[in-house]
PDB file of C-alpha atoms in Angstrom:
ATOM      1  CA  UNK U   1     -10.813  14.368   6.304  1.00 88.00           C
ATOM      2  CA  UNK U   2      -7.922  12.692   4.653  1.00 93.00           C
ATOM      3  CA  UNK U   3      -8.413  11.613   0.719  1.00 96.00           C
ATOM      4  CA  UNK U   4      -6.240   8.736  -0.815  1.00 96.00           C
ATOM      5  CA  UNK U   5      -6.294   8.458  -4.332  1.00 95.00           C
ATOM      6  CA  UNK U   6      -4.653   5.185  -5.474  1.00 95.00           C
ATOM      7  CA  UNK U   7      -3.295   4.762  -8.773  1.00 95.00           C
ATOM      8  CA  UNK U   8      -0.930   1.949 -10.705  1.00 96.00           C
ATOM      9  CA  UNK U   9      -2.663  -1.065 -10.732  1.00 95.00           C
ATOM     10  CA  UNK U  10      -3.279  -3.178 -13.782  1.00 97.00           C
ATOM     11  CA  UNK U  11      -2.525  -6.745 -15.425  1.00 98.00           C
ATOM     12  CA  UNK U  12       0.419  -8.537 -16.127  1.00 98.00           C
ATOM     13  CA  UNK U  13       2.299 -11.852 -15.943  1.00 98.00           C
ATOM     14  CA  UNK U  14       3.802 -13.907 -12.919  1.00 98.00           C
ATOM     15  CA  UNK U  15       7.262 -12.795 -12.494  1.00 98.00           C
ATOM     16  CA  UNK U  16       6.035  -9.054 -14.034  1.00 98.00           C
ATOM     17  CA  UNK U  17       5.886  -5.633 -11.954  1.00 98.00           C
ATOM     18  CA  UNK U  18       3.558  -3.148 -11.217  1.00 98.00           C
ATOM     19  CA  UNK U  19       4.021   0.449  -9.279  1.00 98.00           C
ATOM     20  CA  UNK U  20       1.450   1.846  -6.655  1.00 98.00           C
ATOM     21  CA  UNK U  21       1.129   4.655  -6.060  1.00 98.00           C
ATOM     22  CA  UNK U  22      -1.608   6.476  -3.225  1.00 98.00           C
ATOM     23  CA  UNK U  23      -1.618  10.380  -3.094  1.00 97.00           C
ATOM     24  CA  UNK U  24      -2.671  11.473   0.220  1.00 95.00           C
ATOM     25  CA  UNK U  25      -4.405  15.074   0.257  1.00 93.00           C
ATOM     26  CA  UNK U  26      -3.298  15.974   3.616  1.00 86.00           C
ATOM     27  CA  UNK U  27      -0.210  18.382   4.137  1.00 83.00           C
ATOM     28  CA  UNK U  28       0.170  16.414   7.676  1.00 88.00           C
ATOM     29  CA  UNK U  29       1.010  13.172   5.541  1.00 91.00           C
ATOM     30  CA  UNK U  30       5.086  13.473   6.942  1.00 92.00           C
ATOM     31  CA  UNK U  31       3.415  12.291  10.088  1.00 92.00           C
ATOM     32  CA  UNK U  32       0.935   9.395   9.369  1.00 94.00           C
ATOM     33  CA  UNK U  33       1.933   5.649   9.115  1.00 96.00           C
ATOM     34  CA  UNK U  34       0.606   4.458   6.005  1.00 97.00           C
ATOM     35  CA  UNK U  35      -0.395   1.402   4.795  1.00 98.00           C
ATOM     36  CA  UNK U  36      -0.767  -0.808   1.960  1.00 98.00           C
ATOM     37  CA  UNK U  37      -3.594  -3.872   2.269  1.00 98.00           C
ATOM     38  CA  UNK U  38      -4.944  -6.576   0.052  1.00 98.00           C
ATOM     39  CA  UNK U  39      -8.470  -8.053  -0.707  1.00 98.00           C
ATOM     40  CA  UNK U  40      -8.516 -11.113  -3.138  1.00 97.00           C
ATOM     41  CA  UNK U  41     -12.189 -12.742  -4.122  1.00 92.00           C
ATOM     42  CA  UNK U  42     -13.552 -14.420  -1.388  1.00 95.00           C
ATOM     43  CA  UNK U  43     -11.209 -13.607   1.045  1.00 97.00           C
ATOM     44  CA  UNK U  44     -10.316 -11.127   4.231  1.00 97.00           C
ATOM     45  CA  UNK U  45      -8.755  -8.192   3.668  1.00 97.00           C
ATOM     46  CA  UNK U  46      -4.953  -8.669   4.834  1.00 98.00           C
ATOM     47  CA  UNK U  47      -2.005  -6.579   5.791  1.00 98.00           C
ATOM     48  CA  UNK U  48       0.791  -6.506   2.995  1.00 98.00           C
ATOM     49  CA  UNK U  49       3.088  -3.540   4.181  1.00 98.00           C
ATOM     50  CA  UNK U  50       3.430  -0.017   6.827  1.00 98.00           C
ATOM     51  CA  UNK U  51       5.789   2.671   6.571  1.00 98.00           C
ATOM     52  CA  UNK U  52       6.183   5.053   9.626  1.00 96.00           C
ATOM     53  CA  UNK U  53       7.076   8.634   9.493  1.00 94.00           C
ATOM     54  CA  UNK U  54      10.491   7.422  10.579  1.00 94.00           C
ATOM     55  CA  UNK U  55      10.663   5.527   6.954  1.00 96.00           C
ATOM     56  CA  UNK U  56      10.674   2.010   9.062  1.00 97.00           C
ATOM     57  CA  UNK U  57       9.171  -0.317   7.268  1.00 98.00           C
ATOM     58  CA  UNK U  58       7.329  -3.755   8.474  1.00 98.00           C
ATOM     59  CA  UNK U  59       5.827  -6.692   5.394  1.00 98.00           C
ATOM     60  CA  UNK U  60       4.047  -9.600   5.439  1.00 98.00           C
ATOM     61  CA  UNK U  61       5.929 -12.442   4.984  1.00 98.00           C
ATOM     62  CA  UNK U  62       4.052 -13.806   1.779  1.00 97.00           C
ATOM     63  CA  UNK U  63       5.699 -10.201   0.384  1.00 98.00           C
ATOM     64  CA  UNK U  64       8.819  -9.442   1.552  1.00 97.00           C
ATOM     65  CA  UNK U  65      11.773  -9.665  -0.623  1.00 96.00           C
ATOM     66  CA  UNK U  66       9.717  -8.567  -3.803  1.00 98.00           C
ATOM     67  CA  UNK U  67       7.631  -5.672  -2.519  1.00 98.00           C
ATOM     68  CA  UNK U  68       8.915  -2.593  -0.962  1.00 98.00           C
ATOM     69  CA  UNK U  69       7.381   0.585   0.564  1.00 98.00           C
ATOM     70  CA  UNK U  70       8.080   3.833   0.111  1.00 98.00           C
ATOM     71  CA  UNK U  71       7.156   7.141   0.507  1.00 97.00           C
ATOM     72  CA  UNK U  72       7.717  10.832  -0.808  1.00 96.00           C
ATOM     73  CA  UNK U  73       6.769  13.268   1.810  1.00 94.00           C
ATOM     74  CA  UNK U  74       7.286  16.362  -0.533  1.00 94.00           C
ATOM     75  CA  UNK U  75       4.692  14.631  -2.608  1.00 95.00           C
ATOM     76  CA  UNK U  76       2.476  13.655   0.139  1.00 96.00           C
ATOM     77  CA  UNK U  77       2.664   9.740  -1.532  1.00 97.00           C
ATOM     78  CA  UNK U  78       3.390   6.306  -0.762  1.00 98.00           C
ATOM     79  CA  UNK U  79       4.111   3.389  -3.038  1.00 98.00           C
ATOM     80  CA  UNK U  80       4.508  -0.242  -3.631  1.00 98.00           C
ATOM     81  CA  UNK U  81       6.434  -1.281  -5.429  1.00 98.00           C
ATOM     82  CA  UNK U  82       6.009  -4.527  -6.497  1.00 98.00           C
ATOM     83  CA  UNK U  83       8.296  -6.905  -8.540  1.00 98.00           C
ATOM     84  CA  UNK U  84       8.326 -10.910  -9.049  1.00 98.00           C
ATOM     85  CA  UNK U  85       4.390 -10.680  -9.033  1.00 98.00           C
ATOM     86  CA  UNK U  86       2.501 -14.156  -8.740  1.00 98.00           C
ATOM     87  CA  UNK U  87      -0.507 -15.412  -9.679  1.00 97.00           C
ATOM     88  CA  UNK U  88      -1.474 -15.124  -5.676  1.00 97.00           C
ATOM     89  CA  UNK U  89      -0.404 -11.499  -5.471  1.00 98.00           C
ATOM     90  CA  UNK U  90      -3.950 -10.867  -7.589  1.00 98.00           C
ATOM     91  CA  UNK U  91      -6.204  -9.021  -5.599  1.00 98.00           C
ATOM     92  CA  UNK U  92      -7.713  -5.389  -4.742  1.00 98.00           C
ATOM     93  CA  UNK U  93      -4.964  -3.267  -3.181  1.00 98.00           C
ATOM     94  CA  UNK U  94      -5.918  -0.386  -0.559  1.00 98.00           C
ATOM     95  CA  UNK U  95      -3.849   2.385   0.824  1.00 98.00           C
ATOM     96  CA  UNK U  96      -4.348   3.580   4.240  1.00 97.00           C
ATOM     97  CA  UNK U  97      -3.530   6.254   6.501  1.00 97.00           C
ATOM     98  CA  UNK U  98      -2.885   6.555  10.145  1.00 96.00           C
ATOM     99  CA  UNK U  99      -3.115   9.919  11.725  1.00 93.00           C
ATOM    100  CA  UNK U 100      -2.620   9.594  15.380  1.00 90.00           C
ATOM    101  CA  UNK U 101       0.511   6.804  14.670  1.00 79.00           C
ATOM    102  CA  UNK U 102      -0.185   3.651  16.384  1.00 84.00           C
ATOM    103  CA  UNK U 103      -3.780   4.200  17.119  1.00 86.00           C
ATOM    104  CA  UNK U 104      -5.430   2.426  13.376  1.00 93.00           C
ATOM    105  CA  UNK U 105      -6.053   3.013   9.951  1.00 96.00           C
ATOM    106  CA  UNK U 106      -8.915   5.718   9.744  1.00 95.00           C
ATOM    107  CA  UNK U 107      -9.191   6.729   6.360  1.00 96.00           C
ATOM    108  CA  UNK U 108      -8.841   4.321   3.058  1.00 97.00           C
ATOM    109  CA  UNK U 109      -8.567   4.647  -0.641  1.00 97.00           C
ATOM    110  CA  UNK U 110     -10.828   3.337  -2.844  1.00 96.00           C
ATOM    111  CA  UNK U 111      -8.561   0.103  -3.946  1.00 97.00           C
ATOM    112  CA  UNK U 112      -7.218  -0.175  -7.693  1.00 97.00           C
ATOM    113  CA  UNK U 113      -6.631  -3.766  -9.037  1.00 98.00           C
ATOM    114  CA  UNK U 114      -4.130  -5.747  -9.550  1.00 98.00           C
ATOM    115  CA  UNK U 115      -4.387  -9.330 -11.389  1.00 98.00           C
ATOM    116  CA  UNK U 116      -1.759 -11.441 -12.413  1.00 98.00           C
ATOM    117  CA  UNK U 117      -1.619 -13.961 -15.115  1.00 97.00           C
ATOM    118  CA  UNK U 118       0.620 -17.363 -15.209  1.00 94.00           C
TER     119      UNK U 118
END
């Protein structure tokens, strides 16, 4: 069982920036892909970014160019950082881990919130 504690999120104003950060309790973390996803009201969950072990990174296009993934194996975390926020960027952000690489996310955080202001 793999627990992901995000932290970071908060308020602030379009154009502002916010740090995620998700600590993963598993050792094995060097190996997983993890994952950063969004829920705003009233709408699906979505992807927003994925780091592999390999540090390659993939975004969603309403992200990239202001967001960027990272991760610190010798602190078993990943973050997001997140710069030029808009008002649109306001949702419920989850961090998620893949264990066997490739084969989906099986274990999630609990989300920490993130709402931006015009």
């Amino acid at each position: 069982q793999v627990q992901l504690i995000e932290s970071g999120g908060g308020s602030v104003q379009a154009g502002g920036s916010l740090r995620l950060s998700c600590a993963a309790s598993e050792r094995a973390f060097r190996t997983f892909r993890m994952g950063w996803f969004r829920q705003a009201p009233g709408k699906e969950r979505e992807f927003v970014a994925h780091i592999w072990s390999s540090g390659i990174t993939l975004y969603a296009d309403s992200v990239k160019d202001r967001f960027t993934i990272s991760r610190d194996n010798a602190e078993n975390t990943v973050y997001l950082q997140m710069n030029s926020l808009k008002p649109e960027d306001t949702a419920v952000y989850y961090c998620a881990a893949d264990t066997s690489p490739g084969g989906g996310y099986e274990y999630w955080g609990q989300g920490t919130q993130v709402t931006v202001s015009s």
